[in-house]
mmCIF file of C-alpha atoms in Angstrom:
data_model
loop_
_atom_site.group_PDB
_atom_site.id
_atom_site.type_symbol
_atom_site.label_atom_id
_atom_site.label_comp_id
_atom_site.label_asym_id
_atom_site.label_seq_id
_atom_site.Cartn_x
_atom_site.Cartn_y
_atom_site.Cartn_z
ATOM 1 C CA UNK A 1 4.098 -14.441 -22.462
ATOM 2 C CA UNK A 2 6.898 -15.596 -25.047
ATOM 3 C CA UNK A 3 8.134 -18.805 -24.821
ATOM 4 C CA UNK A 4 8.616 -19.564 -21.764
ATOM 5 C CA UNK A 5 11.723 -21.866 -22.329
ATOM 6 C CA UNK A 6 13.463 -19.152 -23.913
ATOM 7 C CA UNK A 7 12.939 -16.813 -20.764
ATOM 8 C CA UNK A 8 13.659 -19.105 -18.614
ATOM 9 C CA UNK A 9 16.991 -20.143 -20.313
ATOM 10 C CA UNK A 10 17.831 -16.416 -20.103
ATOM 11 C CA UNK A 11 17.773 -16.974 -16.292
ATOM 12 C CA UNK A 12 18.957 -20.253 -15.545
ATOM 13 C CA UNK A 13 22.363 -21.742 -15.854
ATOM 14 C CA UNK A 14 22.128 -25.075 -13.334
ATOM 15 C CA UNK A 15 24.559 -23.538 -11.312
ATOM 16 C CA UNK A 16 23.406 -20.453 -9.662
ATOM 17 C CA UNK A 17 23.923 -21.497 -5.805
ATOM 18 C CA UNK A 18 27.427 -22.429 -6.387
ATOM 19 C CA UNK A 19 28.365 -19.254 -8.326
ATOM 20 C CA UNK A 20 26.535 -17.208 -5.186
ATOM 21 C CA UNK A 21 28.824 -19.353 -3.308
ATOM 22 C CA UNK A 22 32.060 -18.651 -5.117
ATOM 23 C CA UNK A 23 31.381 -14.640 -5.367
ATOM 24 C CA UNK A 24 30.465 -14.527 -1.596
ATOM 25 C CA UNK A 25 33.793 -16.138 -0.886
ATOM 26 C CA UNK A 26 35.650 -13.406 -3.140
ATOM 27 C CA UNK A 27 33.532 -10.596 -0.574
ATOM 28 C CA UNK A 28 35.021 -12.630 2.745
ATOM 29 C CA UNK A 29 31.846 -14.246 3.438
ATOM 30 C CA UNK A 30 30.950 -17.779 3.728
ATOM 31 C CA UNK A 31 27.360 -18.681 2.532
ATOM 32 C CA UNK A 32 26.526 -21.123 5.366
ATOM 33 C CA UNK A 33 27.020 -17.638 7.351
ATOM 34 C CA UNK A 34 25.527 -15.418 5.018
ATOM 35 C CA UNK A 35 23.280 -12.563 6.340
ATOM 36 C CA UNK A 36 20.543 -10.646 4.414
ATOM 37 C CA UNK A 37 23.331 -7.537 4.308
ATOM 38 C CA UNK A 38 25.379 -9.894 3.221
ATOM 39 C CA UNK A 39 23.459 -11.439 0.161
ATOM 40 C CA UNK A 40 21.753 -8.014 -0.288
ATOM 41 C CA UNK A 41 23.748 -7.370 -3.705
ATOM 42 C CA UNK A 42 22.977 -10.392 -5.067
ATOM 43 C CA UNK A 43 19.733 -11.059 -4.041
ATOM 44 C CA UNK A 44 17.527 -8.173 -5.185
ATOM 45 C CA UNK A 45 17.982 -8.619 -9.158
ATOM 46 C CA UNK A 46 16.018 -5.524 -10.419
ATOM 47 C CA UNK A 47 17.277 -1.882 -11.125
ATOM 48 C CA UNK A 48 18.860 -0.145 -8.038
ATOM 49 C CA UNK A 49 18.550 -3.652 -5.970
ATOM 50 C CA UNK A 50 18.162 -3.506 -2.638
ATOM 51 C CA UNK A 51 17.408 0.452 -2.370
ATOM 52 C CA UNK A 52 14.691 -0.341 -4.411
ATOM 53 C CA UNK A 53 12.873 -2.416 -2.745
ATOM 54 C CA UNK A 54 13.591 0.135 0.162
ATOM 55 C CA UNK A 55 12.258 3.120 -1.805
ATOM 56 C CA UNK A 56 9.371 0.280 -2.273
ATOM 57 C CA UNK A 57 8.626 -0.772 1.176
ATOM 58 C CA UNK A 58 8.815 3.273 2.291
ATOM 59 C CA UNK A 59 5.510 2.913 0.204
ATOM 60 C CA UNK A 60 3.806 0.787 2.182
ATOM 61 C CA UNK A 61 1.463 0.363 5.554
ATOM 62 C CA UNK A 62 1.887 -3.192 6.388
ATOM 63 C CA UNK A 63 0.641 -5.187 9.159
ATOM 64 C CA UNK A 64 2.184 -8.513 11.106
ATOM 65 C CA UNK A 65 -0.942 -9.986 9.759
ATOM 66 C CA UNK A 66 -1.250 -9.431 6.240
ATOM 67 C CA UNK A 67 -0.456 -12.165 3.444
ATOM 68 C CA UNK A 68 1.615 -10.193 0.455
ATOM 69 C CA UNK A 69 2.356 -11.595 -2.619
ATOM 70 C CA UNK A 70 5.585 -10.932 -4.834
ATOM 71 C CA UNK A 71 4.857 -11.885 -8.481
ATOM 72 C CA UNK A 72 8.424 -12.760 -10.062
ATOM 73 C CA UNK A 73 10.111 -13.472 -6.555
ATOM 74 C CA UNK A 74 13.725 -14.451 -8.320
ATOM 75 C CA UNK A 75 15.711 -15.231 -5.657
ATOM 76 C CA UNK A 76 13.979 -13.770 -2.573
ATOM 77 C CA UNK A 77 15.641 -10.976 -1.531
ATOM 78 C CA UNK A 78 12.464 -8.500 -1.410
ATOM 79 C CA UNK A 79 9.980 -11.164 -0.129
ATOM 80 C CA UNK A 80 12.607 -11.463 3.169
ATOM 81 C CA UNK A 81 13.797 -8.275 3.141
ATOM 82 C CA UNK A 82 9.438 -7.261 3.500
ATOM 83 C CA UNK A 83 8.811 -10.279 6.083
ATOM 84 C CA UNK A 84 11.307 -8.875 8.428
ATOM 85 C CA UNK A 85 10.646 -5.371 8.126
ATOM 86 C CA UNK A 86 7.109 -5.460 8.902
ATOM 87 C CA UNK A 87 6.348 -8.741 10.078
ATOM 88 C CA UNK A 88 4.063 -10.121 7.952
ATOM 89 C CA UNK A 89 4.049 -13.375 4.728
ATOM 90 C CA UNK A 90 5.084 -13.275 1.829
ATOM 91 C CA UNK A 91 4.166 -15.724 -0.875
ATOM 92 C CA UNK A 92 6.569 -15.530 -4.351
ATOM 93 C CA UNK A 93 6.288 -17.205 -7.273
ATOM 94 C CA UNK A 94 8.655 -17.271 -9.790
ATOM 95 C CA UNK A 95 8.841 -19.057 -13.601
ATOM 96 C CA UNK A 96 12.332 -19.961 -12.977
ATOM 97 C CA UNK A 97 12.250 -23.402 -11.404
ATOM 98 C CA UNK A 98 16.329 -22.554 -10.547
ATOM 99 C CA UNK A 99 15.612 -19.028 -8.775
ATOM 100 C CA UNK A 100 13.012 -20.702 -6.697
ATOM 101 C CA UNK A 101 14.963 -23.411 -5.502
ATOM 102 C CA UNK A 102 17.821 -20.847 -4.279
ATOM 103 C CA UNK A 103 15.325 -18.748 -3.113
ATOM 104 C CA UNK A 104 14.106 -21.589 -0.844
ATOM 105 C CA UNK A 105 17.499 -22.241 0.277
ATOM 106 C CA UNK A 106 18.423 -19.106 1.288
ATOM 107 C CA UNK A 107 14.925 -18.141 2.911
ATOM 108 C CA UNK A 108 15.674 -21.398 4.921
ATOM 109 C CA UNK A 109 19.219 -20.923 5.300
ATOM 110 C CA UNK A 110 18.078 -17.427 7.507
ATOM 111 C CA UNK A 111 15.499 -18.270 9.176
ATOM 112 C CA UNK A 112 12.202 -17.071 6.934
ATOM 113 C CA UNK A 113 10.300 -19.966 6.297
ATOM 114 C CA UNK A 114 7.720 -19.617 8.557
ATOM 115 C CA UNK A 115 7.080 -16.025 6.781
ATOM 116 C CA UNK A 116 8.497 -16.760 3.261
ATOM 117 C CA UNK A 117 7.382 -19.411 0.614
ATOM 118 C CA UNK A 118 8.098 -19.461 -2.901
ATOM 119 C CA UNK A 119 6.699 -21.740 -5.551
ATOM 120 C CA UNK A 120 7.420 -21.805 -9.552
ATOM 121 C CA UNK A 121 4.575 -20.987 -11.710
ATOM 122 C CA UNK A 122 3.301 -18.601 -14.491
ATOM 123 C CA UNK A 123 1.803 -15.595 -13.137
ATOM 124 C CA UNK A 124 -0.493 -15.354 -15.784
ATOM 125 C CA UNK A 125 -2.241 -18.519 -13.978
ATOM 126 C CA UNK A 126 -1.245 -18.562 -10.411
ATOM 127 C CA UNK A 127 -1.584 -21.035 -7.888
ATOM 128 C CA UNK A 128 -3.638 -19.040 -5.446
ATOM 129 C CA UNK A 129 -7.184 -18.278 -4.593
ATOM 130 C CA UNK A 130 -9.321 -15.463 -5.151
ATOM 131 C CA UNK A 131 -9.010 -12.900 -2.773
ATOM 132 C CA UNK A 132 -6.177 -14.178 -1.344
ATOM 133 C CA UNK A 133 -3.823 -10.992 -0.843
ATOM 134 C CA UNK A 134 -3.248 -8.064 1.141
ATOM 135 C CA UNK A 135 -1.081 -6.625 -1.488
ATOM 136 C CA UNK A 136 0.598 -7.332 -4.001
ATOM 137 C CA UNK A 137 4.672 -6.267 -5.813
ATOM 138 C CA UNK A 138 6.247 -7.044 -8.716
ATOM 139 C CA UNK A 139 9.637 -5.425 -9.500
ATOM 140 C CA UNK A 140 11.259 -5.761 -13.006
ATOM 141 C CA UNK A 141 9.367 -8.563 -14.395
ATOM 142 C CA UNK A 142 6.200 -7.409 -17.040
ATOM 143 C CA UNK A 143 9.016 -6.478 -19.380
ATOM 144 C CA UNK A 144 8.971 -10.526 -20.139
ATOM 145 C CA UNK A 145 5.340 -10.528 -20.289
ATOM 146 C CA UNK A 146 3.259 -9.848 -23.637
ATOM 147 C CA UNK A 147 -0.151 -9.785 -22.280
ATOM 148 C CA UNK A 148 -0.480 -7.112 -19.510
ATOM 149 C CA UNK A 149 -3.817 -7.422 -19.031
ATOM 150 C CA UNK A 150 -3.570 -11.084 -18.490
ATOM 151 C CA UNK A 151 -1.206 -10.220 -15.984
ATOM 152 C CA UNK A 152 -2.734 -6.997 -14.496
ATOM 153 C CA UNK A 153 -6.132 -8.987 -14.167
ATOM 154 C CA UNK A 154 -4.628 -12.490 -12.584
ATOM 155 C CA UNK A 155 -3.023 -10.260 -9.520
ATOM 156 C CA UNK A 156 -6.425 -8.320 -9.504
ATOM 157 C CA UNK A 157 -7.874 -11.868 -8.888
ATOM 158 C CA UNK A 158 -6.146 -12.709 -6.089
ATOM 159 C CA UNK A 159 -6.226 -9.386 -4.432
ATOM 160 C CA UNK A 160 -8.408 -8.728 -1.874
ATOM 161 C CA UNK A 161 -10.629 -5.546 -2.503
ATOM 162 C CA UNK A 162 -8.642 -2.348 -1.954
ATOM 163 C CA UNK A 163 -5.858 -3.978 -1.377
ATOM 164 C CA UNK A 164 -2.272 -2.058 -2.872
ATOM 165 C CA UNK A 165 -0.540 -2.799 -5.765
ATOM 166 C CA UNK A 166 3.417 -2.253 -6.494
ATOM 167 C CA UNK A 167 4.968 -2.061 -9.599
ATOM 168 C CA UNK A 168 8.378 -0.977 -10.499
ATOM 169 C CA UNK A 169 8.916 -1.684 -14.168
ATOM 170 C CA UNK A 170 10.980 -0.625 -17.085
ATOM 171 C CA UNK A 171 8.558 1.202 -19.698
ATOM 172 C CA UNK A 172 9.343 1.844 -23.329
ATOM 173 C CA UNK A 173 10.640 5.446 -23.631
ATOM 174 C CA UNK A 174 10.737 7.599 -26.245
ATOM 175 C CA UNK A 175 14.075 7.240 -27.599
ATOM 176 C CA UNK A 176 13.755 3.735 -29.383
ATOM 177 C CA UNK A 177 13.908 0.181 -28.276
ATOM 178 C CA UNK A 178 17.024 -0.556 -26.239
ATOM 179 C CA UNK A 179 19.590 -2.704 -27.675
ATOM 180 C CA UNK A 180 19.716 -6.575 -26.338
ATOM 181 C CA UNK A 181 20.807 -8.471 -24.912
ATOM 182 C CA UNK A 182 19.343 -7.163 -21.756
ATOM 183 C CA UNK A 183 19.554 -8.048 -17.959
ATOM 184 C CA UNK A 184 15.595 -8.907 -18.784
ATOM 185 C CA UNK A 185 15.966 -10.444 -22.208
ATOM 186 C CA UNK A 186 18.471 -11.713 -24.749
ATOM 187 C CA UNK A 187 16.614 -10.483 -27.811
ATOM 188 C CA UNK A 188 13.692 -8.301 -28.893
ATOM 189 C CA UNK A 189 11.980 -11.723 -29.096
ATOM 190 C CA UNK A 190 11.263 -11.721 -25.075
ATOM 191 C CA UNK A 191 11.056 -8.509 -24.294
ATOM 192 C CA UNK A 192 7.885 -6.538 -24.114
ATOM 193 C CA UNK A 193 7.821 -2.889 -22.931
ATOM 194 C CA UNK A 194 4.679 -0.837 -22.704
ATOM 195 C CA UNK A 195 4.945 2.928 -22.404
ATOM 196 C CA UNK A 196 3.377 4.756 -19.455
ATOM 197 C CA UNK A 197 0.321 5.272 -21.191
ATOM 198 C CA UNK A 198 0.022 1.939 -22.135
ATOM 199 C CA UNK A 199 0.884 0.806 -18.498
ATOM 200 C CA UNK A 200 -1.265 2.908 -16.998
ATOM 201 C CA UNK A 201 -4.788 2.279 -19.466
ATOM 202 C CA UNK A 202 -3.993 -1.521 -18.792
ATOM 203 C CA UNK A 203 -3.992 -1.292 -15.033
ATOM 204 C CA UNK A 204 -6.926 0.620 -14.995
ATOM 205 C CA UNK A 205 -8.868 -1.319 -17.424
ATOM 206 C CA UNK A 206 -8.079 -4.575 -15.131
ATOM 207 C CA UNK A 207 -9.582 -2.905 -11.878
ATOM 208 C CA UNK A 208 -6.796 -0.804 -10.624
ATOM 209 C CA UNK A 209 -6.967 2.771 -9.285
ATOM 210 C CA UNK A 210 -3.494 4.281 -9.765
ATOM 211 C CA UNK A 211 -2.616 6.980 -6.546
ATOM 212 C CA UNK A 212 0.848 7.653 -7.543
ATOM 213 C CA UNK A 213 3.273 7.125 -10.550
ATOM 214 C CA UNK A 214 7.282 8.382 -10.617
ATOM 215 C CA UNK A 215 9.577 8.566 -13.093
ATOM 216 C CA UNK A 216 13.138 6.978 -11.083
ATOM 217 C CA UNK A 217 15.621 7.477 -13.978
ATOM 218 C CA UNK A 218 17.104 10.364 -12.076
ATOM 219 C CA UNK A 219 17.492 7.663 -8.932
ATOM 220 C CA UNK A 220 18.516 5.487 -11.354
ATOM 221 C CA UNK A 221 21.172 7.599 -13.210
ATOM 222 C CA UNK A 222 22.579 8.518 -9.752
ATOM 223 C CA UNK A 223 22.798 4.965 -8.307
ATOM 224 C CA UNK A 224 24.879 3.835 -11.251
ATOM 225 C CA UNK A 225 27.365 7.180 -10.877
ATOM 226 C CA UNK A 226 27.481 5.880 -7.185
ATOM 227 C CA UNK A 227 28.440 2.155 -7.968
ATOM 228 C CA UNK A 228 30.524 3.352 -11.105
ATOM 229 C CA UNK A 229 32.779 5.515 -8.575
ATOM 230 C CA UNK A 230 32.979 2.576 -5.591
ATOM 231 C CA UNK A 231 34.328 0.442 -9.109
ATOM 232 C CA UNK A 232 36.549 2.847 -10.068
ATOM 233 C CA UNK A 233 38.155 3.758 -6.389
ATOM 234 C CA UNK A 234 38.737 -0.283 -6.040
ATOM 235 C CA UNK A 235 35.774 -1.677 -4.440
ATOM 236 C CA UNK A 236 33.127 -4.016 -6.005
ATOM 237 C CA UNK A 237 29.850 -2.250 -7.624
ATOM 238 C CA UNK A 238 26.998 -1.973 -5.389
ATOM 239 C CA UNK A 239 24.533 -4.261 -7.512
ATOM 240 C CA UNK A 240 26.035 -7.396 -8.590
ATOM 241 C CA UNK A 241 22.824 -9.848 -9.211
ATOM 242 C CA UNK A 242 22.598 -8.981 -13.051
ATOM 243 C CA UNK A 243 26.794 -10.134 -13.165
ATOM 244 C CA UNK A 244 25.583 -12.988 -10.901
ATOM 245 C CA UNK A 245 23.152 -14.094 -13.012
ATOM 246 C CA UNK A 246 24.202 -13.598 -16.159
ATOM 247 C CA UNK A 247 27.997 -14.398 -16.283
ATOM 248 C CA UNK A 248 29.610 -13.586 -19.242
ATOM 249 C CA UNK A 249 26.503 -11.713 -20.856
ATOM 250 C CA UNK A 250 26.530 -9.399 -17.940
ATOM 251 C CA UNK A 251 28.786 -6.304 -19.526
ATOM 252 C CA UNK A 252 26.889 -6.202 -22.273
ATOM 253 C CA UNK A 253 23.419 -6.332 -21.000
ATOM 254 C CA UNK A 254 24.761 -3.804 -18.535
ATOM 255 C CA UNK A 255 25.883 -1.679 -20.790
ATOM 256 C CA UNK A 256 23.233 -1.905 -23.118
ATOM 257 C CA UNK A 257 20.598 -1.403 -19.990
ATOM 258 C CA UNK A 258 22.614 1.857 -19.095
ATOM 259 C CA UNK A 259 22.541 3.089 -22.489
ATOM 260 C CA UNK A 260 18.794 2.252 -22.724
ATOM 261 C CA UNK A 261 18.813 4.573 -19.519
ATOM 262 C CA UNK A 262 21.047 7.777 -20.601
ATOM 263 C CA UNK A 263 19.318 7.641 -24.737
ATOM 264 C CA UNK A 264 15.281 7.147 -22.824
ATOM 265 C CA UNK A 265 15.009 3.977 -24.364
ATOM 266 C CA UNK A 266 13.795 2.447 -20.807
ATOM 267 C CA UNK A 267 12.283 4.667 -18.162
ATOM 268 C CA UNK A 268 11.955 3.158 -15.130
ATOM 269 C CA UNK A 269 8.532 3.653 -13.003
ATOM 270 C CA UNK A 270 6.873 2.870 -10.096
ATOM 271 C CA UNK A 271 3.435 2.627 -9.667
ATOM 272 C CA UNK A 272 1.356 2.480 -6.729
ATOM 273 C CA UNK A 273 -2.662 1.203 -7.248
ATOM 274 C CA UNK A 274 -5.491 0.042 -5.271
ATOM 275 C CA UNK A 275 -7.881 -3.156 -6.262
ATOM 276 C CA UNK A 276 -11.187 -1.547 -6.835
ATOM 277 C CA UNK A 277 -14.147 -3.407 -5.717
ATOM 278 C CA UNK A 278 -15.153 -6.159 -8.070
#
C-alpha cells in the first residue's frame, strides 16, 4: 500500500458525523432517528451505493450462522445492510480510524452491534485468525492497494476453505489512466488499478477459483443517467457518500470518475471466487 497517511487524509476530515448530521437534516431526517433507508445514500461509499451491495448480496447463500468479513468497511452500510438481510456477523475493518468510529456509531445507533463490529487496521495484516471466515467482500477498495497479492493472500488466510469471495473493484481499462483527483484517490500517487487480467492471475495465484466475473459499466452508466435526471427534475442525486465525504473535492472527483467511466479509463467488475483448499 502507499502511504498510508496520505490515503487516509484523502478520507478523513475530523468531522464526518457532524456533516452526516447536517446533510440528513437538509433530507428532513434527524440522525438520532435515522434508519438504514434513511442513511442508505450516505452510507454505502462505492460505485452505485446501496444497489450495489444489493446486486452483491443477490450473489450470495448466507446462513444466520456464518461469520463474514468486509475488508474496507468505511462507514458500515454493507456490513448492516448483510447482517439484517440474512442474519448472520459481520466483522469490518477499515484503515480509516474516522470511518470506523462513525461506523460504530451508527451500527450502535440501529441496533447492530450484536451482529456488526468494526475495527481499524491494514488489511494487508489483519487482526483475525486463520480460518476465521465464511466469506469474505470488499467493494471499491484494492484501487488504494499496490500489492494485490498481499491483499488477495491475507483474505485467503482468514478464509475458511471454500469459502466465497466478493469483489467489486474499479480495474484499469483500456482507454488511459483516469484523471485525479478521484472519489478513491487524490493523485496517481495512491491509486493502483490492475486490469482484469491482472486481477484475475493475482486471485488465482493467491488460492482463489474465480466462478463468475461481469463487466457493470453498463449498470453503472445507467445508474448515473438515473441520479443525473432525479438532479435535474429537483430532487437530490441518489448516491451522495462521495459529496459526503469529500466536500469540496467531490465535483471534481465525480466528474473525473464519470469521465473515467464514459472514455474506459475504469471498468468496474465484480468478481465472485471460492478459497481453494490450502
Amino acid at each position: 500500500m502507499s502511504d498510508t497517511r496520505t490515503i487516509t487524509d484523502h478520507y478523513s476530515s475530523g468531522d464526518l458525523l457532524a456533516r452526516l448530521e447536517a446533510r440528513l437534516r437538509e433530507d428532513g431526517f434527524d440522525l438520532s432517528q435515522a434508519t438504514a433507508e434513511t442513511l442508505a445514500p450516505y452510507d454505502h461509499f462505492h460505485g452505485r451505493g446501496l444497489e450495489a451491495t444489493e446486486d452483491m448480496a443477490a450473489l450470495l447463500q448466507v446462513a444466520e450462522t456464518d461469520h463474514i468479513l468486509d475488508v474496507g468497511s468505511g462507514l458500515g452500510g454493507p456490513a448492516r445492510y448483510l447482517a439484517q438481510r440474512f442474519g448472520c456477523r459481520v466483522s469490518g475493518i477499515d484503515l480509516t480510524a474516522e470511518f470506523c468510529d462513525v461506523a460504530r456509531h451508527l451500527t450502535a445507533l440501529l441496533g447492530f452491534e450484536e451482529r456488526v463490529s468494526v475495527r481499524q487496521g491494514d488489511a494487508l495484516a489483519m487482526p483475525y485468525g486463520d480460518a476465521t471466515f465464511d466469506g469474505a467482500y470488499s467493494m471499491n477498495v484494492s484501487m488504494n492497494i499496490a500489492d494485490k497479492r498481499a491483499l488477495y493472500r491475507e483474505i485467503r488466510r482468514v478464509l475458511r476453505p471454500g469459502a466465497w469471495l466478493v469483489l467489486s473493484e474499479a480495474a484499469q481499462g483500456p482507454g488511459g489512466a483516469p484523471d485525479y483527483p478521484t472519489p478513491w484517490a487524490r493523485t496517481a500517487a495512491s491509486s493502483f488499478l490492475a486490469t482484469e487480467a491482472e486481477t484475475r492471475a493475482s486471485l488465482e495465484a493467491c488460492g482463489f477459483t474465480i466462478e463468475s466475473l461481469r463487466d457493470t459499466t453498463e449498470a453503472a452508466l445507467a445508474y448515473g443517467a438515473r441520479s443525473r435526471a432525479l438532479v435535474e427534475a429537483g430532487g437530490k442525486p441518489l448516491h451522495r457518500a462521495v459529496s459526503l465525504i469529500h466536500g469540496a473535492l467531490a465535483e471534481q472527483a465525480a466528474a473525473n470518475s464519470a469521465r473515467a467511466l464514459k472514455e474506459h479509463r475504469a471498468v468496474p467488475i465484480e468478481l465472485f471466487c471460492r478459497a481453494e483448499p490450502s
